[in-house]
């Protein structure tokens, strides 16, 4: 199994322990998110050290004010590393609004250009910003992964465009009936699963720090929603991740 979205750098007990613990549980592959130049460098180091780990390179919308030519050039350089499989997470967040919206738009647009240049998929964070996010993505000439999927009302368009839908632990919460419905409806070949650890632990770990191997709980829950066999669905998710991230 794979966890397609993990922030390994900040996990309790260190990333190495979390990677080993995940592998022992059957989660042998992890996409480690590097959403600042420093975190991206750390993700690349982890990917070089652990064969099951891949890295992303980008700038989180919360940090969008840091975007400038020098930062873009640094990300561009890091994207040349063979351990890097995607750009992100990038996007727009009007919920927390930690950076001005024009700064977020600039950083997002710049990362779309980088993804197109390197032929890498975009890993997208979007919160309370569906219209503006979709407007940018409709023009992007590269693959798209909607991380911590939160656009159930736009699922039809998302599927039509062939964007990947990645469910995080919140899909297991009883109140998330719209996400559960989306998890039932999304075509198997566009489905991804992730932890977004250390955030958003799935049931029964809700409220505790998330770990990469908890993706198995999300797999179990989504398989049940879809009436699918967890083993088969896990294999499908791995195949989807290998396709979109061009994993070895
Ligand atoms: Zn994340």
CSV table of C-alpha atoms and ligand atoms in Angstrom, one decimal:
chain,number,residue,atom,x,y,z
A,1,UNK,CA,0.0,0.0,0.0
A,2,UNK,CA,1.0,3.6,-0.5
A,3,UNK,CA,0.4,6.8,1.5
A,4,UNK,CA,0.3,9.4,-1.3
A,5,UNK,CA,0.6,12.5,1.0
A,6,UNK,CA,2.7,12.5,4.2
A,7,UNK,CA,4.5,15.3,6.0
A,8,UNK,CA,7.2,12.9,7.4
A,9,UNK,CA,9.6,15.7,8.4
A,10,UNK,CA,7.6,16.7,11.5
A,11,UNK,CA,6.5,13.3,12.8
A,12,UNK,CA,7.0,12.3,16.5
A,13,UNK,CA,10.0,10.0,16.9
A,14,UNK,CA,11.5,11.0,13.5
A,15,UNK,CA,10.8,10.2,9.9
A,16,UNK,CA,12.9,7.1,9.8
A,17,UNK,CA,10.9,5.4,12.6
A,18,UNK,CA,7.6,6.3,10.8
A,19,UNK,CA,8.9,4.9,7.5
A,20,UNK,CA,9.9,1.6,9.2
A,21,UNK,CA,6.7,1.4,11.1
A,22,UNK,CA,4.7,1.9,7.9
A,23,UNK,CA,6.7,-0.7,6.0
A,24,UNK,CA,6.2,-3.2,8.8
A,25,UNK,CA,2.4,-2.6,8.5
A,26,UNK,CA,2.4,-3.1,4.7
A,27,UNK,CA,2.7,0.6,3.6
A,28,UNK,CA,5.9,0.3,1.7
A,29,UNK,CA,5.6,3.5,-0.3
A,30,UNK,CA,5.2,7.1,0.8
A,31,UNK,CA,5.1,10.4,-1.1
A,32,UNK,CA,6.7,12.9,1.3
A,33,UNK,CA,5.6,16.5,0.8
A,34,UNK,CA,8.2,19.2,0.6
A,35,UNK,CA,6.1,22.4,0.6
A,36,UNK,CA,9.0,24.8,1.2
A,37,UNK,CA,12.5,24.8,-0.1
A,38,UNK,CA,13.8,23.5,3.2
A,39,UNK,CA,11.2,20.8,3.7
A,40,UNK,CA,11.7,19.8,0.0
A,41,UNK,CA,15.4,19.3,0.7
A,42,UNK,CA,14.5,17.2,3.7
A,43,UNK,CA,12.0,15.2,1.6
A,44,UNK,CA,14.7,14.5,-1.0
A,45,UNK,CA,17.2,13.3,1.6
A,46,UNK,CA,14.5,10.9,3.0
A,47,UNK,CA,13.8,9.7,-0.5
A,48,UNK,CA,17.4,9.0,-1.3
A,49,UNK,CA,17.8,7.2,2.0
A,50,UNK,CA,14.6,5.1,1.8
A,51,UNK,CA,13.8,3.3,-1.5
A,52,UNK,CA,10.0,3.4,-0.9
A,53,UNK,CA,9.9,7.2,-0.3
A,54,UNK,CA,9.4,9.8,-3.0
A,55,UNK,CA,9.5,13.6,-2.6
A,56,UNK,CA,7.5,16.6,-3.8
A,57,UNK,CA,8.8,20.1,-4.2
A,58,UNK,CA,6.6,23.2,-3.8
A,59,UNK,CA,5.4,26.1,-1.7
A,60,UNK,CA,2.3,25.8,0.5
A,61,UNK,CA,-0.3,28.5,0.0
A,62,UNK,CA,0.2,29.5,3.6
A,63,UNK,CA,3.8,30.4,2.7
A,64,UNK,CA,2.9,32.1,-0.5
A,65,UNK,CA,4.4,35.5,0.6
A,66,UNK,CA,7.9,33.9,0.3
A,67,UNK,CA,7.4,33.5,-3.5
A,68,UNK,CA,10.0,35.4,-5.5
A,69,UNK,CA,12.3,34.7,-8.5
A,70,UNK,CA,15.1,33.3,-6.3
A,71,UNK,CA,12.7,30.9,-4.5
A,72,UNK,CA,11.2,29.8,-7.9
A,73,UNK,CA,14.7,29.1,-9.2
A,74,UNK,CA,15.5,27.0,-6.1
A,75,UNK,CA,12.4,24.9,-6.6
A,76,UNK,CA,13.2,24.6,-10.3
A,77,UNK,CA,16.6,23.3,-9.4
A,78,UNK,CA,15.2,20.8,-6.8
A,79,UNK,CA,12.7,19.6,-9.3
A,80,UNK,CA,15.6,18.2,-11.4
A,81,UNK,CA,16.3,15.7,-8.7
A,82,UNK,CA,15.3,12.1,-9.7
A,83,UNK,CA,13.7,11.5,-6.3
A,84,UNK,CA,11.1,14.2,-7.0
A,85,UNK,CA,7.7,13.1,-8.4
A,86,UNK,CA,5.4,16.1,-8.2
A,87,UNK,CA,5.1,19.9,-7.6
A,88,UNK,CA,3.3,20.9,-4.4
A,89,UNK,CA,1.4,21.1,-2.3
A,90,UNK,CA,0.3,24.3,-3.9
A,91,UNK,CA,-3.1,25.9,-4.4
A,92,UNK,CA,-5.3,28.4,-2.7
A,93,UNK,CA,-6.5,28.7,0.9
A,94,UNK,CA,-9.2,31.3,1.6
A,95,UNK,CA,-10.2,29.6,4.8
A,96,UNK,CA,-7.1,30.3,6.9
A,97,UNK,CA,-6.0,33.2,4.6
A,98,UNK,CA,-2.4,33.0,6.1
A,99,UNK,CA,-1.1,34.8,3.0
A,100,UNK,CA,-2.7,37.6,0.9
A,101,UNK,CA,-4.8,36.2,-1.9
A,102,UNK,CA,-2.8,37.9,-4.7
A,103,UNK,CA,0.4,36.3,-3.3
A,104,UNK,CA,-1.3,32.9,-3.2
A,105,UNK,CA,-2.3,33.4,-6.8
A,106,UNK,CA,1.2,34.4,-7.9
A,107,UNK,CA,2.8,31.4,-6.2
A,108,UNK,CA,0.2,29.0,-7.5
A,109,UNK,CA,0.6,30.2,-11.1
A,110,UNK,CA,4.3,30.0,-10.8
A,111,UNK,CA,4.2,26.4,-9.7
A,112,UNK,CA,1.8,25.5,-12.5
A,113,UNK,CA,4.5,26.7,-14.9
A,114,UNK,CA,7.2,24.7,-13.1
A,115,UNK,CA,5.0,21.5,-13.2
A,116,UNK,CA,4.5,22.0,-16.9
A,117,UNK,CA,8.2,22.6,-17.5
A,118,UNK,CA,9.2,19.4,-15.6
A,119,UNK,CA,6.3,17.3,-16.8
A,120,UNK,CA,5.2,16.6,-13.2
A,121,UNK,CA,1.8,16.4,-11.6
A,122,UNK,CA,0.5,19.2,-9.4
A,123,UNK,CA,-0.5,18.3,-5.8
A,124,UNK,CA,-3.3,20.7,-5.0
A,125,UNK,CA,-4.4,22.1,-1.6
A,126,UNK,CA,-7.7,24.1,-1.9
A,127,UNK,CA,-9.9,25.4,0.9
A,128,UNK,CA,-12.9,27.7,0.5
A,129,UNK,CA,-11.3,28.6,-2.9
A,130,UNK,CA,-12.9,26.1,-5.3
A,131,UNK,CA,-13.8,28.6,-8.1
A,132,UNK,CA,-10.4,30.2,-8.3
A,133,UNK,CA,-8.6,26.9,-7.9
A,134,UNK,CA,-10.5,25.2,-10.7
A,135,UNK,CA,-10.1,28.3,-13.0
A,136,UNK,CA,-6.3,27.9,-12.7
A,137,UNK,CA,-6.3,24.1,-13.1
A,138,UNK,CA,-8.5,24.1,-16.2
A,139,UNK,CA,-5.7,25.9,-18.0
A,140,UNK,CA,-2.9,23.7,-16.6
A,141,UNK,CA,-1.3,21.4,-19.1
A,142,UNK,CA,-0.3,18.7,-16.6
A,143,UNK,CA,-1.8,16.0,-14.3
A,144,UNK,CA,-3.6,17.1,-11.2
A,145,UNK,CA,-4.0,15.4,-7.8
A,146,UNK,CA,-6.6,17.0,-5.5
A,147,UNK,CA,-5.1,16.4,-2.1
A,148,UNK,CA,-7.4,16.0,0.9
A,149,UNK,CA,-10.3,16.0,-1.5
A,150,UNK,CA,-12.9,18.7,-0.5
A,151,UNK,CA,-14.8,19.4,-3.7
A,152,UNK,CA,-17.6,16.8,-3.7
A,153,UNK,CA,-19.9,19.3,-5.5
A,154,UNK,CA,-17.4,19.5,-8.4
A,155,UNK,CA,-16.8,15.8,-8.6
A,156,UNK,CA,-18.4,15.5,-12.1
A,157,UNK,CA,-16.0,18.0,-13.6
A,158,UNK,CA,-13.0,16.6,-11.7
A,159,UNK,CA,-13.7,13.2,-13.1
A,160,UNK,CA,-14.4,14.5,-16.6
A,161,UNK,CA,-11.0,16.2,-16.6
A,162,UNK,CA,-9.3,13.1,-15.4
A,163,UNK,CA,-8.0,14.7,-12.2
A,164,UNK,CA,-7.0,12.4,-9.4
A,165,UNK,CA,-9.1,12.5,-6.2
A,166,UNK,CA,-7.1,11.8,-3.0
A,167,UNK,CA,-9.1,11.1,0.1
A,168,UNK,CA,-7.6,11.8,3.6
A,169,UNK,CA,-8.6,10.5,7.0
A,170,UNK,CA,-11.6,12.9,7.2
A,171,UNK,CA,-13.5,10.7,4.7
A,172,UNK,CA,-13.9,8.2,7.6
A,173,UNK,CA,-15.7,10.8,9.9
A,174,UNK,CA,-19.4,10.0,10.3
A,175,UNK,CA,-20.4,13.7,9.6
A,176,UNK,CA,-18.5,13.6,6.2
A,177,UNK,CA,-21.4,12.1,4.3
A,178,UNK,CA,-20.7,14.2,1.1
A,179,UNK,CA,-17.1,12.9,1.1
A,180,UNK,CA,-18.3,9.4,1.6
A,181,UNK,CA,-20.7,9.8,-1.4
A,182,UNK,CA,-17.8,11.1,-3.5
A,183,UNK,CA,-15.6,8.2,-2.4
A,184,UNK,CA,-18.4,5.8,-3.6
A,185,UNK,CA,-18.7,7.6,-7.0
A,186,UNK,CA,-15.2,8.4,-8.1
A,187,UNK,CA,-14.0,6.0,-10.8
A,188,UNK,CA,-11.5,3.4,-9.4
A,189,UNK,CA,-8.8,4.6,-11.8
A,190,UNK,CA,-8.8,8.1,-10.3
A,191,UNK,CA,-8.8,7.2,-6.7
A,192,UNK,CA,-5.9,7.9,-4.3
A,193,UNK,CA,-5.6,7.6,-0.6
A,194,UNK,CA,-3.4,9.6,1.8
A,195,UNK,CA,-2.9,10.4,5.4
A,196,UNK,CA,-1.7,14.1,5.3
A,197,UNK,CA,0.0,13.0,8.5
A,198,UNK,CA,0.5,14.4,11.1
A,199,UNK,CA,-3.0,16.0,10.5
A,200,UNK,CA,-6.4,14.5,10.0
A,201,UNK,CA,-6.1,11.1,11.6
A,202,UNK,CA,-8.7,8.6,10.4
A,203,UNK,CA,-11.0,6.8,12.7
A,204,UNK,CA,-10.3,5.2,15.1
A,205,UNK,CA,-7.2,7.4,15.7
A,206,UNK,CA,-9.1,10.7,15.3
A,207,UNK,CA,-7.7,13.4,17.6
A,208,UNK,CA,-4.2,11.8,17.8
A,209,UNK,CA,-1.3,12.6,15.6
A,210,UNK,CA,-1.6,10.9,12.3
A,211,UNK,CA,1.0,8.3,11.0
A,212,UNK,CA,1.6,7.0,7.5
A,213,UNK,CA,0.4,3.5,8.2
A,214,UNK,CA,-3.0,4.8,9.3
A,215,UNK,CA,-3.8,5.1,5.6
A,216,UNK,CA,-4.8,1.4,6.0
A,217,UNK,CA,-7.7,2.6,8.1
A,218,UNK,CA,-8.8,4.9,5.4
A,219,UNK,CA,-8.4,2.1,2.8
A,220,UNK,CA,-10.6,-0.2,4.9
A,221,UNK,CA,-13.3,2.5,5.3
A,222,UNK,CA,-13.3,3.5,1.6
A,223,UNK,CA,-13.4,-0.1,0.5
A,224,UNK,CA,-16.4,-0.6,2.7
A,225,UNK,CA,-18.1,2.4,1.2
A,226,UNK,CA,-17.5,1.1,-2.3
A,227,UNK,CA,-18.3,-2.5,-1.5
A,228,UNK,CA,-14.8,-3.4,-2.6
A,229,UNK,CA,-12.2,-5.8,-1.3
A,230,UNK,CA,-9.6,-3.8,0.6
A,231,UNK,CA,-6.7,-5.7,-0.9
A,232,UNK,CA,-7.9,-5.1,-4.5
A,233,UNK,CA,-8.7,-1.5,-3.8
A,234,UNK,CA,-5.2,-1.0,-2.3
A,235,UNK,CA,-3.6,-2.5,-5.4
A,236,UNK,CA,-5.7,-0.2,-7.5
A,237,UNK,CA,-4.6,2.9,-5.5
A,238,UNK,CA,-1.0,1.8,-5.8
A,239,UNK,CA,-1.3,1.4,-9.6
A,240,UNK,CA,-3.0,4.9,-9.8
A,241,UNK,CA,-0.2,6.4,-7.7
A,242,UNK,CA,2.5,4.7,-9.8
A,243,UNK,CA,0.8,6.1,-13.0
A,244,UNK,CA,0.3,9.7,-11.9
A,245,UNK,CA,3.6,10.1,-10.0
A,246,UNK,CA,5.6,7.9,-12.5
A,247,UNK,CA,7.0,5.9,-9.6
A,248,UNK,CA,9.7,3.4,-10.4
B,1,LIG,ZN1,-0.4,18.3,3.2
